[in-house]
Amino acid sequence: MGLLDNLKARIGPAKDKVSGFAQQHEDRIQHGLDKAAETVDKRTKGKYSDRIQSGTGKAKGAVDRFTHKDDAGPGGEGGTPPAGSPPPVS
């Protein structure tokens, strides 16, 4: 068993616990992200608003993927494909 296999085996249970915690408190996490984005935007006087919005959106997407990892079926959620994946071939 290699080093990465050992790490994966040890991190697995912790990842499940964190995922469960995030599922229970998803609304609070989302609210915290919004509040942090608002505070940073005020402190930078709106200079980086578009980047802050983009970063907040990406963070919310990551939280959503992390908390709903068990909800996806074999074909995914059926919504938009993950960023960076090639478009489907017709």
Coordinates of N, CA and C in Angstrom, one line a residue:
M1 N 0.9 -1.2 0.0 CA 0.0 0.0 0.0 C 0.9 1.2 0.0
G2 N 0.6 2.1 -0.9 CA 1.5 3.3 -1.1 C 1.1 4.4 -0.1
L3 N 1.8 5.5 -0.1 CA 1.6 6.6 0.8 C 0.2 7.2 0.6
L4 N -0.1 7.4 -0.7 CA -1.4 8.1 -1.0 C -2.6 7.2 -0.6
D5 N -2.4 5.9 -0.7 CA -3.5 5.0 -0.3 C -3.7 5.0 1.2
N6 N -2.5 5.1 2.0 CA -2.6 5.3 3.4 C -3.3 6.6 3.8
L7 N -3.0 7.7 3.1 CA -3.6 9.0 3.4 C -5.1 8.9 3.1
K8 N -5.5 8.3 2.0 CA -6.9 8.2 1.6 C -7.7 7.4 2.7
A9 N -7.1 6.4 3.1 CA -7.7 5.5 4.1 C -7.9 6.2 5.4
R10 N -7.0 7.1 5.8 CA -7.1 7.8 7.1 C -8.0 9.0 6.9
I11 N -8.1 9.6 5.8 CA -8.9 10.9 5.6 C -10.3 10.5 5.3
G12 N -10.6 9.4 4.8 CA -12.0 9.0 4.5 C -13.0 9.2 5.6
P13 N -12.8 8.7 6.8 CA -13.8 9.0 7.9 C -13.9 10.4 8.2
A14 N -12.8 11.2 8.2 CA -12.9 12.6 8.5 C -13.7 13.3 7.5
K15 N -13.5 13.0 6.2 CA -14.2 13.6 5.1 C -15.7 13.4 5.3
D16 N -16.1 12.2 5.7 CA -17.5 11.9 5.9 C -18.1 12.7 7.0
K17 N -17.4 12.9 8.1 CA -17.9 13.7 9.2 C -18.0 15.1 8.8
V18 N -17.1 15.7 8.1 CA -17.1 17.1 7.6 C -18.3 17.3 6.7
S19 N -18.5 16.3 5.8 CA -19.6 16.4 4.8 C -20.9 16.4 5.6
G20 N -21.1 15.6 6.6 CA -22.3 15.6 7.4 C -22.5 16.9 8.1
F21 N -21.4 17.4 8.7 CA -21.5 18.7 9.3 C -21.9 19.8 8.4
A22 N -21.3 19.8 7.2 CA -21.7 20.8 6.2 C -23.1 20.7 5.7
Q23 N -23.6 19.4 5.6 CA -25.0 19.2 5.2 C -26.0 19.8 6.3
Q24 N -25.6 19.6 7.5 CA -26.5 20.1 8.6 C -26.5 21.7 8.7
H25 N -25.4 22.3 8.3 CA -25.2 23.7 8.5 C -25.0 24.5 7.2
E26 N -25.5 23.9 6.1 CA -25.3 24.5 4.8 C -25.8 25.9 4.7
D27 N -27.0 26.2 5.2 CA -27.5 27.6 5.2 C -26.6 28.5 5.9
R28 N -26.1 28.1 7.1 CA -25.2 29.0 7.8 C -23.9 29.3 7.1
I29 N -23.4 28.2 6.4 CA -22.2 28.4 5.6 C -22.4 29.4 4.5
Q30 N -23.5 29.2 3.7 CA -23.9 30.1 2.6 C -24.0 31.5 3.1
H31 N -24.7 31.7 4.3 CA -24.8 33.0 4.8 C -23.5 33.7 5.2
G32 N -22.6 32.8 5.8 CA -21.2 33.3 6.1 C -20.5 33.7 4.9
L33 N -20.6 33.0 3.8 CA -19.9 33.4 2.6 C -20.4 34.7 2.0
D34 N -21.7 34.9 2.1 CA -22.3 36.2 1.6 C -21.9 37.3 2.5
K35 N -21.8 37.1 3.8 CA -21.4 38.2 4.7 C -20.0 38.5 4.5
A36 N -19.1 37.5 4.4 CA -17.7 37.8 4.1 C -17.5 38.5 2.8
A37 N -18.2 38.1 1.8 CA -18.1 38.8 0.5 C -18.5 40.3 0.6
E38 N -19.6 40.5 1.3 CA -20.1 41.9 1.5 C -19.1 42.7 2.3
T39 N -18.5 42.2 3.3 CA -17.5 42.9 4.1 C -16.3 43.2 3.3
V40 N -15.8 42.3 2.5 CA -14.6 42.5 1.7 C -14.9 43.6 0.6
D41 N -16.1 43.5 0.0 CA -16.5 44.4 -1.0 C -16.6 45.9 -0.4
K42 N -17.1 46.0 0.8 CA -17.1 47.3 1.4 C -15.7 47.9 1.7
R43 N -14.9 47.0 2.2 CA -13.5 47.4 2.6 C -12.7 47.8 1.3
T44 N -13.0 47.2 0.2 CA -12.3 47.5 -1.0 C -13.0 48.6 -1.8
K45 N -14.1 49.1 -1.2 CA -14.9 50.2 -1.9 C -15.4 49.8 -3.3
G46 N -15.8 48.5 -3.4 CA -16.3 48.0 -4.7 C -15.3 47.9 -5.8
K47 N -14.1 48.0 -5.5 CA -13.1 48.0 -6.6 C -13.0 46.6 -7.2
Y48 N -13.2 45.5 -6.4 CA -13.1 44.2 -6.9 C -14.4 43.4 -6.8
S49 N -15.5 44.1 -7.0 CA -16.8 43.5 -6.9 C -17.0 42.3 -7.8
D50 N -16.6 42.4 -9.0 CA -16.8 41.3 -9.9 C -16.0 40.1 -9.5
R51 N -14.8 40.3 -9.1 CA -14.0 39.1 -8.6 C -14.5 38.5 -7.4
I52 N -15.0 39.4 -6.5 CA -15.6 38.9 -5.2 C -16.8 38.1 -5.5
Q53 N -17.7 38.5 -6.4 CA -18.9 37.8 -6.8 C -18.5 36.5 -7.4
S54 N -17.5 36.5 -8.3 CA -17.1 35.2 -8.9 C -16.6 34.2 -7.9
G55 N -15.7 34.7 -7.0 CA -15.1 33.8 -6.0 C -16.2 33.3 -5.0
T56 N -17.1 34.1 -4.7 CA -18.2 33.7 -3.8 C -19.1 32.6 -4.5
G57 N -19.3 32.8 -5.8 CA -20.1 31.8 -6.5 C -19.4 30.5 -6.6
K58 N -18.1 30.5 -6.8 CA -17.3 29.3 -6.9 C -17.3 28.6 -5.5
A59 N -17.1 29.4 -4.5 CA -17.1 28.8 -3.1 C -18.5 28.1 -2.8
K60 N -19.6 28.8 -3.2 CA -20.9 28.2 -2.9 C -21.1 27.0 -3.7
G61 N -20.6 27.0 -5.0 CA -20.7 25.8 -5.8 C -19.9 24.6 -5.2
A62 N -18.7 24.9 -4.6 CA -17.9 23.9 -4.0 C -18.6 23.3 -2.8
V63 N -19.2 24.2 -2.0 CA -20.0 23.7 -0.8 C -21.1 22.9 -1.2
D64 N -21.8 23.3 -2.3 CA -23.0 22.6 -2.8 C -22.6 21.2 -3.2
R65 N -21.5 21.1 -4.0 CA -21.0 19.8 -4.5 C -20.6 18.9 -3.3
F66 N -20.0 19.5 -2.3 CA -19.5 18.7 -1.1 C -20.6 18.2 -0.3
T67 N -21.6 19.0 -0.1 CA -22.7 18.6 0.8 C -23.7 17.7 0.1
H68 N -23.8 17.8 -1.2 CA -24.8 17.0 -2.0 C -24.1 15.9 -2.8
K69 N -23.0 15.4 -2.4 CA -22.2 14.4 -3.2 C -23.0 13.1 -3.3
D70 N -23.9 12.8 -2.4 CA -24.6 11.5 -2.4 C -25.9 11.7 -3.3
D71 N -26.3 12.9 -3.6 CA -27.6 13.1 -4.3 C -27.4 12.9 -5.8
A72 N -26.2 13.0 -6.3 CA -26.0 12.8 -7.8 C -26.2 11.4 -8.2
G73 N -26.9 11.2 -9.3 CA -27.1 9.9 -9.8 C -25.9 9.5 -10.7
P74 N -26.1 8.4 -11.4 CA -24.9 7.9 -12.2 C -24.6 8.9 -13.3
G75 N -25.5 9.7 -13.7 CA -25.2 10.7 -14.8 C -25.0 12.1 -14.2
G76 N -24.8 12.2 -12.9 CA -24.6 13.5 -12.3 C -26.0 14.1 -11.9
E77 N -26.0 15.3 -11.6 CA -27.3 16.0 -11.2 C -28.2 16.3 -12.4
G78 N -27.7 16.2 -13.6 CA -28.5 16.5 -14.7 C -28.6 18.0 -15.1
G79 N -27.9 18.8 -14.3 CA -27.8 20.2 -14.5 C -26.7 20.5 -15.4
T80 N -26.0 21.6 -15.1 CA -24.8 22.1 -15.8 C -23.7 21.1 -15.5
P81 N -22.9 20.8 -16.5 CA -21.7 20.0 -16.3 C -20.7 20.8 -15.4
P82 N -19.8 20.1 -14.7 CA -18.8 20.7 -13.9 C -17.9 21.5 -14.8
A83 N -17.3 22.6 -14.2 CA -16.4 23.5 -15.0 C -15.2 22.7 -15.4
G84 N -14.8 23.0 -16.6 CA -13.6 22.4 -17.1 C -13.8 21.1 -17.9
S85 N -15.1 20.6 -17.8 CA -15.3 19.3 -18.6 C -15.7 19.7 -20.0
P86 N -15.4 18.8 -20.9 CA -15.7 19.0 -22.3 C -17.2 19.0 -22.6
P87 N -17.7 19.7 -23.6 CA -19.1 19.7 -23.9 C -19.5 18.3 -24.4
P88 N -20.8 17.9 -24.1 CA -21.2 16.6 -24.6 C -21.2 16.5 -26.1
V89 N -20.9 15.3 -26.6 CA -20.9 15.1 -28.1 C -22.2 14.6 -28.5
S90 N -22.8 15.2 -29.5 CA -24.1 14.8 -30.0 C -24.0 14.0 -31.3

